[in-house]
Amino acid sequence: MKFEPISNCFISCDEPFDTAENIIMGIPYDGTCSFRPGSRFAPDAIRSSSCGIETYSPILDADLEEMKICDIGDLELSFGNKKSILGVIEAAALEVFNSGKRLISLGGEHLVTLPLFHALSVSLKTKDICVVHLDAHADLRDDYMGERLSHATVIRRISEITGTSNIFQYGIRSGTKEEFDLIKKEGTMVTPFSDLPKVIGNRPVYLTIDLDVLDPSGFPGTGTPEPGGWQFIEIYNILSVIKELNVKAADVVELSPHYDHSGVSTVTASKVVRELLLSL
Amino acid sequence: MKFEPISNCFISCDEPFDTAENIIMGIPYDGTCSFRPGSRFAPDAIRSSSCGIETYSPILDADLEEMKICDIGDLELSFGNKKSILGVIEAAALEVFNSGKRLISLGGEHLVTLPLFHALSVSLKTKDICVVHLDAHADLRDDYMGERLSHATVIRRISEITGTSNIFQYGIRSGTKEEFDLIKKEGTMVTPFSDLPKVIGNRPVYLTIDLDVLDPSGFPGTGTPEPGGWQFIEIYNILSVIKELNVKAADVVELSPHYDHSGVSTVTASKVVRELLLSL
Amino acid sequence: MKFEPISNCFISCDEPFDTAENIIMGIPYDGTCSFRPGSRFAPDAIRSSSCGIETYSPILDADLEEMKICDIGDLELSFGNKKSILGVIEAAALEVFNSGKRLISLGGEHLVTLPLFHALSVSLKTKDICVVHLDAHADLRDDYMGERLSHATVIRRISEITGTSNIFQYGIRSGTKEEFDLIKKEGTMVTPFSDLPKVIGNRPVYLTIDLDVLDPSGFPGTGTPEPGGWQFIEIYNILSVIKELNVKAADVVELSPHYDHSGVSTVTASKVVRELLLSL
Amino acid sequence: MKFEPISNCFISCDEPFDTAENIIMGIPYDGTCSFRPGSRFAPDAIRSSSCGIETYSPILDADLEEMKICDIGDLELSFGNKKSILGVIEAAALEVFNSGKRLISLGGEHLVTLPLFHALSVSLKTKDICVVHLDAHADLRDDYMGERLSHATVIRRISEITGTSNIFQYGIRSGTKEEFDLIKKEGTMVTPFSDLPKVIGNRPVYLTIDLDVLDPSGFPGTGTPEPGGWQFIEIYNILSVIKELNVKAADVVELSPHYDHSGVSTVTASKVVRELLLSL
Amino acid sequence: MKFEPISNCFISCDEPFDTAENIIMGIPYDGTCSFRPGSRFAPDAIRSSSCGIETYSPILDADLEEMKICDIGDLELSFGNKKSILGVIEAAALEVFNSGKRLISLGGEHLVTLPLFHALSVSLKTKDICVVHLDAHADLRDDYMGERLSHATVIRRISEITGTSNIFQYGIRSGTKEEFDLIKKEGTMVTPFSDLPKVIGNRPVYLTIDLDVLDPSGFPGTGTPEPGGWQFIEIYNILSVIKELNVKAADVVELSPHYDHSGVSTVTASKVVRELLLSL
Amino acid sequence: MKFEPISNCFISCDEPFDTAENIIMGIPYDGTCSFRPGSRFAPDAIRSSSCGIETYSPILDADLEEMKICDIGDLELSFGNKKSILGVIEAAALEVFNSGKRLISLGGEHLVTLPLFHALSVSLKTKDICVVHLDAHADLRDDYMGERLSHATVIRRISEITGTSNIFQYGIRSGTKEEFDLIKKEGTMVTPFSDLPKVIGNRPVYLTIDLDVLDPSGFPGTGTPEPGGWQFIEIYNILSVIKELNVKAADVVELSPHYDHSGVSTVTASKVVRELLLSL
């Protein structure tokens, strides 16, 4: 694969691939979505909407124009054959990781985190990768209606690789009784944000942000909205400690833009991406 | 009338009528709505949307699958003749109450609370029923444009039966000067949630939740949205004390699903219904 | 499997399975949809909307209440594993066909036609089944982005079983050059509606209606709208000859209701289903 | 009552009441609507939208600015008590008719035609008034779910006053078998437009246009959309003969503007009103 | 110009101009909007929506019916020629100010504040006017894509007249690095609300409320939504001190109603206007 | 200016500028729009939507992949200063024309046609350019609310350069009496499509397609929808003769995508652009 910045890139992320330190990649896949599909449209919507916000963040006092970011556009994916799609995602991510760059992926649904994590693990030659997981849903099912590879099982699958002690979950407010029993037993929700640097230290980190962690009042455009979530500013709880972590990869998933005609969900996703980039 | 669970019931509420302890009944009536109609579509929308949430509540640590609930579907109502409709509602509710079961009604508009309350009063052979009322609007007008039976007068009518000392209102933030004068004079808004068990004791309780008590940011799909309301989690203020009350009947009214294309209002209503059921 | 009529059935289609002559089955699958997903929500939407139309058709002078139709509800399908889903569909359809009843399926996307056709072929023990195909798109690709089982290849796959001479296409106005070359070479679009009885005779017929054959002006709620289509009344061109054909199975696919907030697309789908049922 | 032109009148219809020859009156009532309510919002929406069209009609070569029309605004109506509302409508209309002016009413739902017709009959002191009825639905039921006064029975009620021989229906494509039997028996749909002047002669005419006579492709914003209707230009079939009739009153009903976010239904209603006014 | 109350005025604001103390004027201009236009539709939408709220405010314990307010309707403006439009606005405002009345303007976009401020300055014959500015955006750019007169530069232009020491900004959370450098250097965001009476004293005040200061969760209907804003009730922080200030003019701008189909943004704008009026 | 194909180009239009024969340029300007703005979003929407249609046209039996087209993206324009914007447009167009290529512009509003026409006239050094104009509106006003440069005056301005005898209008169905008097006097609507080749011969042609020439049933997403327009297929009336004309430039204007949430208007615009390109 040859990567280069696209012309309709995320605002100001047009650094050539070779000199870029951070790579944005869109993954328009939503094939296992069980309720309301449409996150396939998210990467393009996020890019368009990024023109409506500034490159500068007053809270972080930082500016995208001072970073070296290359938005390489979307992977081309067909629908229906899950396994081959996951393979394509993993291969592309591996190439980015092997070039020594950080990858920020724009989903798509949450299952895409699995091949991204795999690729990172392969590239780093270690399974000992910490996963910081922001979400409304536990995603810890063993299977979902018989399927083991699903947006609802993705963290379970990852935990089987890296171990539940490496899973740090925030914002979870929906799941089956079994999932919450697991959460309690394994303690995946007990570490406060502020303790993360101390607990994780310099180990590599994969950060995955399922945008439905936000309250549906401010983020209605998602597949399975779950009332009782975070206000936007609570995102800064995690962003404020990211700089101290060794984040190797991150993703922002589950925007389903067609479900919010006001466009606010998409603007919000764009701002999350900007603040995430500025926090790395 | 013969009651049985419908196939498109609220998630997992398919217990046969005879063995059920709680009955869900839809009342698709919005005939006195003065601003934006459409709550007639709410019961079906709530049922469909209930498939997008879990049966388990992590906050309440309880599961619908362990309860005995029968969703008997919607009453069949024509439009235009208010009196005959109120009669149909009252008759159906009376039958449920006389079978010794608890009734959870899904409106429809707020006027439906009146015949439901009537039926409960008849069945219990007492007027001394406490009304816990969550709403953005006082609903205490004596008449609304000349009509004495209206969504805007419903609590006034009920208070004339049970007495204002039995009315406990929460979340009210809109009304005429006359209504707020009455609220102050009669003290209907002074009892804190946490005092309810002590104040009410074992007397029968009718709980009515007008969903517009929620802030329109998270619940735009309602007839008369009123800014400045509750966040979703504030619902738990009342749910946390319900178990200690002798709730005989409850209703959830005023979702107008067509006004929120994101579907979030309907999901929120579904979650309110689930948490309510799990709190009884 | 045990089949019985659901309570929220298509209007008046509540005949018990055993005595019914026609079976309605919903197939909420849209896993290979390449553009705008959401046809998974169609069967339920069609049923709800059927309450807004009459059971009587003045054009056909016939009434659903005089037919014996059982709406058995939706198949339960998970997402992501295409092959296993197609198997579930085929098995359910086979059971219906083996009971000697006619099956009218509500999609879902167009790929569902393949297992339905398979089941009919198995049940009838013949590959010589005529396919009457209404659609905006040719669906004759050999593969779609590498996938051979896709909504865009479904008629090609079926033609490989029954032969192109058994394919009768109407309304096609979009496709690749290769698809239209095939159409011209094989003559799949040359038979006028009115000649169908003569050409087909008594051979078994599978009728598949992709609703995007309709012009997007009247039917915007679909995955890949294609301007230049039929007005609603042109549907009667085919319905007027159906009675003379030996239709064993039919489907109505590709309504994506969330893309049309006016609800007109769903009402239109409901009316197509009613007129189709009354024409059989 | 004192009538005067409102400031947000239908475009250029600001003639003082006393010198006006045509009166526009809004009737925001939709209390018996059985499917999707909201026609109460139509009169205001039509007025706002009228600013987006011209006062001049190229097809009719006529200009609103050369007519004397007074838009007196909306009647103030409460909801719930059908009988008293019908009384208010009839009283207001009677006052307009008694002043010798023509009344063009903007619904609201179709039931409003009944008190308007009553008022005209009282004012003219005759029951021999011809009714020209454009609609998708027959509106000839004897009762609708037990109610005899309903949008679905309105023409039946009127026919009981004036006789079915005075009813001339166009565009009807939905109804029960009983309604169509009545249509056939009484011949209410047999007179071609062009014969109306000859058949009716100089007798007084009430013209009622239910906008759902239009195809939902161009007019989705209505309570009970019915596919297979007229294109906009077919409205001119009736408008071209109106000038030869003695039209005493007309109404335009059943726009439900909130169901069409594109605003096209409302613009279309505005244009129908303009062309109707210019044809009188 | 001759001013008089319009019939579709903001709820109960129909005092004749001569006896009114407060004047409402709509300014439907959005010509320099850079992202999503449509605030031109705001004044009419706010008026319509005001019928869905009460005239009484329980928080302020005050009622519009006890105030003397005249809503004179909208200025008539063409689009494209910015300079002549600003002249029309300034002239109309000057006439209102010269009659000694307070002016509450409904935008339209934020640039309209400039001619309104000019007019106030001319009428008061002083440049020493304090500007209280609620907004998500700093609006302090020197130019926007080369244009010096823009919604993004309006406070900068005003500060050049009155001096930055007279600018008091609240809620700002978006801007370029240069704008925030200016904010820090000039201290425009340091004065707490509660200190305003003390700091400003009796000097004349212009209050400008860009509604996007509210969080897009409750106010999605605006041109450039910016996550992380105020909840509705935080508006009372400023309203609670307004009575102690010498407010000569105020405006409420940047509602773009078509971007929020739920209508909540418009209702919210109406309630802001009501509470503002009741606080003056 | 340096032109090159953008990565999110109109489907398959990625030929390098130098070797391209046809150039696509987006002009996101809607500054004089008088009713509903938003055509600024059209070029990007058309490009995104082009992925939902094929490159091949069965009606024209032609394929975009066999043409040499370069989509150079959008001009960067600020809002508010009309004159400078028109200058930017004219300069860019002139550069394209001077390179000997054909320019297909995507509006934006209709006023953009004026600088495009100017540029063509300058490049060709002649005023004798025929204008083929498809539109619902005459656009022949001398001024619009005092403005002489407006979307409503654009053809008048152009006719003042090239003469009314060079103006050929189709689909016009709205305008003032003065505009239609001009149309009749100057005969701008009398030439049948099929006579165009004979009448125009080899003279240079500018083709401007205001998409609101289409009926709003199929194209609701436009600023001033006008019922009674063309069905999509009537576009082929003009396309079928284009090949015989010497078309030097064309534009497609007035899609306002946010007003049609179904996306059908945008898909239709994309198909118009494709068929136009394939007809040149």
Short mmCIF file of N, CA, C and O in Angstrom, two decimals, chain C residues 160-221:
data_model
loop_
_atom_site.label_atom_id
_atom_site.label_comp_id
_atom_site.label_asym_id
_atom_site.label_seq_id
_atom_site.Cartn_x
_atom_site.Cartn_y
_atom_site.Cartn_z
N GLU C 160 -27.72 -18.51 -12.61
CA GLU C 160 -26.82 -19.65 -12.80
C GLU C 160 -27.52 -20.96 -12.45
O GLU C 160 -27.09 -22.03 -12.87
N ILE C 161 -28.57 -20.88 -11.66
CA ILE C 161 -29.35 -22.08 -11.32
C ILE C 161 -30.42 -22.36 -12.37
O ILE C 161 -30.50 -23.44 -12.93
N THR C 162 -31.20 -21.33 -12.63
CA THR C 162 -32.40 -21.55 -13.45
C THR C 162 -32.18 -21.23 -14.93
O THR C 162 -33.01 -21.61 -15.76
N GLY C 163 -31.07 -20.57 -15.23
CA GLY C 163 -30.82 -20.17 -16.62
C GLY C 163 -31.36 -18.79 -16.91
O GLY C 163 -32.42 -18.41 -16.43
N THR C 164 -30.64 -18.02 -17.72
CA THR C 164 -31.06 -16.65 -18.00
C THR C 164 -32.36 -16.60 -18.76
O THR C 164 -33.08 -15.60 -18.71
N SER C 165 -32.69 -17.67 -19.45
CA SER C 165 -33.95 -17.63 -20.21
C SER C 165 -35.16 -17.63 -19.28
O SER C 165 -36.27 -17.33 -19.71
N ASN C 166 -34.95 -17.97 -18.04
CA ASN C 166 -36.04 -17.94 -17.06
C ASN C 166 -36.09 -16.62 -16.27
O ASN C 166 -36.89 -16.49 -15.35
N ILE C 167 -35.23 -15.69 -16.62
CA ILE C 167 -35.19 -14.40 -15.91
C ILE C 167 -35.94 -13.35 -16.73
O ILE C 167 -35.64 -13.14 -17.91
N PHE C 168 -36.90 -12.70 -16.08
CA PHE C 168 -37.70 -11.66 -16.75
C PHE C 168 -37.57 -10.38 -15.93
O PHE C 168 -38.14 -10.29 -14.84
N GLN C 169 -36.85 -9.40 -16.47
CA GLN C 169 -36.54 -8.20 -15.70
C GLN C 169 -37.34 -6.98 -16.19
O GLN C 169 -37.52 -6.78 -17.38
N TYR C 170 -37.73 -6.15 -15.22
CA TYR C 170 -38.51 -4.94 -15.54
C TYR C 170 -38.05 -3.77 -14.69
O TYR C 170 -37.77 -3.93 -13.50
N GLY C 171 -37.95 -2.64 -15.30
CA GLY C 171 -37.64 -1.41 -14.57
C GLY C 171 -36.16 -1.13 -14.39
O GLY C 171 -35.79 -0.08 -13.85
N ILE C 172 -35.30 -2.04 -14.86
CA ILE C 172 -33.85 -1.89 -14.66
C ILE C 172 -33.37 -0.60 -15.35
O ILE C 172 -33.62 -0.40 -16.53
N ARG C 173 -32.69 0.24 -14.60
CA ARG C 173 -32.14 1.47 -15.19
C ARG C 173 -30.77 1.82 -14.65
O ARG C 173 -30.28 2.93 -14.84
N SER C 174 -30.12 0.87 -13.98
CA SER C 174 -28.78 1.13 -13.46
C SER C 174 -27.99 -0.17 -13.44
O SER C 174 -28.51 -1.23 -13.09
N GLY C 175 -26.72 -0.06 -13.78
CA GLY C 175 -25.85 -1.22 -13.77
C GLY C 175 -24.54 -0.87 -14.45
O GLY C 175 -24.37 0.24 -14.96
N THR C 176 -23.62 -1.82 -14.45
CA THR C 176 -22.37 -1.60 -15.17
C THR C 176 -22.60 -1.90 -16.66
O THR C 176 -23.61 -2.49 -17.04
N LYS C 177 -21.61 -1.53 -17.44
CA LYS C 177 -21.71 -1.84 -18.87
C LYS C 177 -21.79 -3.34 -19.08
O LYS C 177 -22.55 -3.83 -19.91
N GLU C 178 -21.04 -4.08 -18.26
CA GLU C 178 -21.04 -5.55 -18.39
C GLU C 178 -22.44 -6.10 -18.12
O GLU C 178 -22.91 -7.01 -18.80
N GLU C 179 -23.11 -5.56 -17.12
CA GLU C 179 -24.45 -6.06 -16.82
C GLU C 179 -25.41 -5.79 -17.97
O GLU C 179 -26.22 -6.65 -18.33
N PHE C 180 -25.35 -4.61 -18.52
CA PHE C 180 -26.27 -4.32 -19.62
C PHE C 180 -25.91 -5.08 -20.89
O PHE C 180 -26.79 -5.42 -21.68
N ASP C 181 -24.63 -5.37 -21.08
CA ASP C 181 -24.25 -6.24 -22.20
C ASP C 181 -24.91 -7.61 -22.02
O ASP C 181 -25.44 -8.19 -22.98
N LEU C 182 -24.89 -8.09 -20.79
CA LEU C 182 -25.50 -9.39 -20.51
C LEU C 182 -27.01 -9.34 -20.74
O LEU C 182 -27.61 -10.26 -21.32
N ILE C 183 -27.63 -8.27 -20.28
CA ILE C 183 -29.08 -8.11 -20.47
C ILE C 183 -29.43 -8.16 -21.95
O ILE C 183 -30.40 -8.82 -22.36
N LYS C 184 -28.64 -7.45 -22.74
CA LYS C 184 -28.93 -7.43 -24.18
C LYS C 184 -28.68 -8.80 -24.80
O LYS C 184 -29.48 -9.29 -25.59
N LYS C 185 -27.56 -9.40 -24.43
CA LYS C 185 -27.19 -10.70 -25.03
C LYS C 185 -28.23 -11.77 -24.68
O LYS C 185 -28.66 -12.54 -25.54
N GLU C 186 -28.68 -11.77 -23.40
CA GLU C 186 -29.57 -12.83 -22.96
C GLU C 186 -31.04 -12.47 -23.10
O GLU C 186 -31.92 -13.31 -22.87
N GLY C 187 -31.30 -11.22 -23.43
CA GLY C 187 -32.70 -10.83 -23.67
C GLY C 187 -33.57 -10.88 -22.44
O GLY C 187 -34.77 -11.18 -22.52
N THR C 188 -33.02 -10.54 -21.29
CA THR C 188 -33.81 -10.66 -20.06
C THR C 188 -34.82 -9.52 -19.89
O THR C 188 -35.64 -9.57 -18.99
N MET C 189 -34.71 -8.50 -20.74
CA MET C 189 -35.63 -7.37 -20.58
C MET C 189 -36.57 -7.19 -21.77
O MET C 189 -37.14 -6.10 -21.94
N VAL C 190 -36.77 -8.19 -22.57
CA VAL C 190 -37.54 -7.98 -23.81
C VAL C 190 -39.01 -8.42 -23.74
O VAL C 190 -39.83 -7.96 -24.53
N THR C 191 -39.35 -9.28 -22.81
CA THR C 191 -40.72 -9.78 -22.76
C THR C 191 -41.68 -8.75 -22.16
O THR C 191 -41.52 -8.35 -21.01
N PRO C 192 -42.69 -8.30 -22.89
CA PRO C 192 -43.68 -7.38 -22.28
C PRO C 192 -44.45 -8.10 -21.18
O PRO C 192 -44.67 -9.31 -21.24
N PHE C 193 -44.88 -7.31 -20.19
CA PHE C 193 -45.69 -7.88 -19.11
C PHE C 193 -46.81 -8.76 -19.64
O PHE C 193 -47.03 -9.88 -19.18
N SER C 194 -47.49 -8.22 -20.61
CA SER C 194 -48.71 -8.89 -21.06
C SER C 194 -48.42 -10.23 -21.71
O SER C 194 -49.32 -11.07 -21.82
N ASP C 195 -47.17 -10.44 -22.14
CA ASP C 195 -46.84 -11.73 -22.76
C ASP C 195 -46.44 -12.78 -21.73
O ASP C 195 -46.27 -13.96 -22.07
N LEU C 196 -46.27 -12.36 -20.49
CA LEU C 196 -45.76 -13.31 -19.50
C LEU C 196 -46.61 -14.57 -19.38
O LEU C 196 -46.06 -15.69 -19.36
N PRO C 197 -47.94 -14.46 -19.28
CA PRO C 197 -48.73 -15.69 -19.15
C PRO C 197 -48.48 -16.66 -20.30
O PRO C 197 -48.33 -17.86 -20.11
N LYS C 198 -48.39 -16.10 -21.48
CA LYS C 198 -48.17 -16.94 -22.64
C LYS C 198 -46.78 -17.58 -22.62
O LYS C 198 -46.62 -18.78 -22.87
N VAL C 199 -45.77 -16.79 -22.30
CA VAL C 199 -44.40 -17.28 -22.33
C VAL C 199 -44.13 -18.27 -21.19
O VAL C 199 -43.46 -19.29 -21.38
N ILE C 200 -44.65 -17.98 -20.04
CA ILE C 200 -44.35 -18.81 -18.86
C ILE C 200 -45.29 -19.99 -18.71
O ILE C 200 -44.90 -21.07 -18.27
N GLY C 201 -46.52 -19.76 -19.09
CA GLY C 201 -47.50 -20.85 -18.97
C GLY C 201 -47.71 -21.22 -17.51
O GLY C 201 -47.82 -20.35 -16.65
N ASN C 202 -47.72 -22.49 -17.24
CA ASN C 202 -48.03 -22.97 -15.90
C ASN C 202 -46.79 -23.24 -15.04
O ASN C 202 -46.87 -23.77 -13.95
N ARG C 203 -45.61 -22.92 -15.57
CA ARG C 203 -44.41 -23.19 -14.80
C ARG C 203 -44.39 -22.37 -13.51
O ARG C 203 -44.97 -21.30 -13.45
N PRO C 204 -43.72 -22.86 -12.47
CA PRO C 204 -43.70 -22.11 -11.21
C PRO C 204 -42.95 -20.79 -11.36
O PRO C 204 -41.97 -20.72 -12.10
N VAL C 205 -43.44 -19.79 -10.63
CA VAL C 205 -42.88 -18.44 -10.74
C VAL C 205 -42.45 -17.94 -9.36
O VAL C 205 -43.17 -18.11 -8.37
N TYR C 206 -41.26 -17.35 -9.33
CA TYR C 206 -40.81 -16.60 -8.15
C TYR C 206 -40.84 -15.12 -8.55
O TYR C 206 -40.18 -14.71 -9.50
N LEU C 207 -41.59 -14.33 -7.81
CA LEU C 207 -41.70 -12.90 -8.11
C LEU C 207 -40.92 -12.11 -7.07
O LEU C 207 -41.20 -12.22 -5.87
N THR C 208 -39.95 -11.32 -7.50
CA THR C 208 -39.17 -10.52 -6.56
C THR C 208 -39.29 -9.04 -6.91
O THR C 208 -38.99 -8.64 -8.03
N ILE C 209 -39.75 -8.25 -5.93
CA ILE C 209 -39.97 -6.82 -6.14
C ILE C 209 -38.98 -6.04 -5.29
O ILE C 209 -39.13 -5.95 -4.07
N ASP C 210 -37.95 -5.51 -5.95
CA ASP C 210 -37.08 -4.56 -5.26
C ASP C 210 -37.78 -3.21 -5.38
O ASP C 210 -37.95 -2.67 -6.48
N LEU C 211 -38.16 -2.67 -4.23
CA LEU C 211 -39.01 -1.47 -4.25
C LEU C 211 -38.33 -0.26 -4.88
O LEU C 211 -39.01 0.70 -5.24
N ASP C 212 -37.00 -0.32 -5.05
CA ASP C 212 -36.37 0.83 -5.69
C ASP C 212 -36.68 0.88 -7.18
O ASP C 212 -36.24 1.80 -7.86
N VAL C 213 -37.43 -0.08 -7.66
CA VAL C 213 -37.96 0.06 -9.03
C VAL C 213 -38.85 1.30 -9.13
O VAL C 213 -38.98 1.90 -10.19
N LEU C 214 -39.44 1.68 -8.00
CA LEU C 214 -40.24 2.90 -7.96
C LEU C 214 -39.34 4.13 -8.03
O LEU C 214 -38.19 4.10 -7.60
N ASP C 215 -39.86 5.21 -8.56
CA ASP C 215 -39.10 6.44 -8.62
C ASP C 215 -38.84 6.95 -7.19
O ASP C 215 -39.73 6.89 -6.34
N PRO C 216 -37.64 7.46 -6.93
CA PRO C 216 -37.36 7.97 -5.58
C PRO C 216 -38.25 9.15 -5.17
O PRO C 216 -38.31 9.48 -3.99
N SER C 217 -38.93 9.77 -6.11
CA SER C 217 -39.86 10.83 -5.71
C SER C 217 -40.93 10.27 -4.78
O SER C 217 -41.28 10.88 -3.78
N GLY C 218 -41.44 9.10 -5.09
CA GLY C 218 -42.47 8.50 -4.26
C GLY C 218 -41.92 7.48 -3.29
O GLY C 218 -42.62 7.03 -2.38
N PHE C 219 -40.65 7.12 -3.48
CA PHE C 219 -40.07 6.08 -2.64
C PHE C 219 -38.62 6.42 -2.30
O PHE C 219 -37.68 5.72 -2.71
N PRO C 220 -38.42 7.48 -1.53
CA PRO C 220 -37.04 7.87 -1.19
C PRO C 220 -36.37 6.95 -0.18
O PRO C 220 -35.15 6.94 -0.09
N GLY C 221 -37.14 6.18 0.55
CA GLY C 221 -36.60 5.40 1.66
C GLY C 221 -35.99 4.09 1.22
O GLY C 221 -36.50 3.03 1.59
#
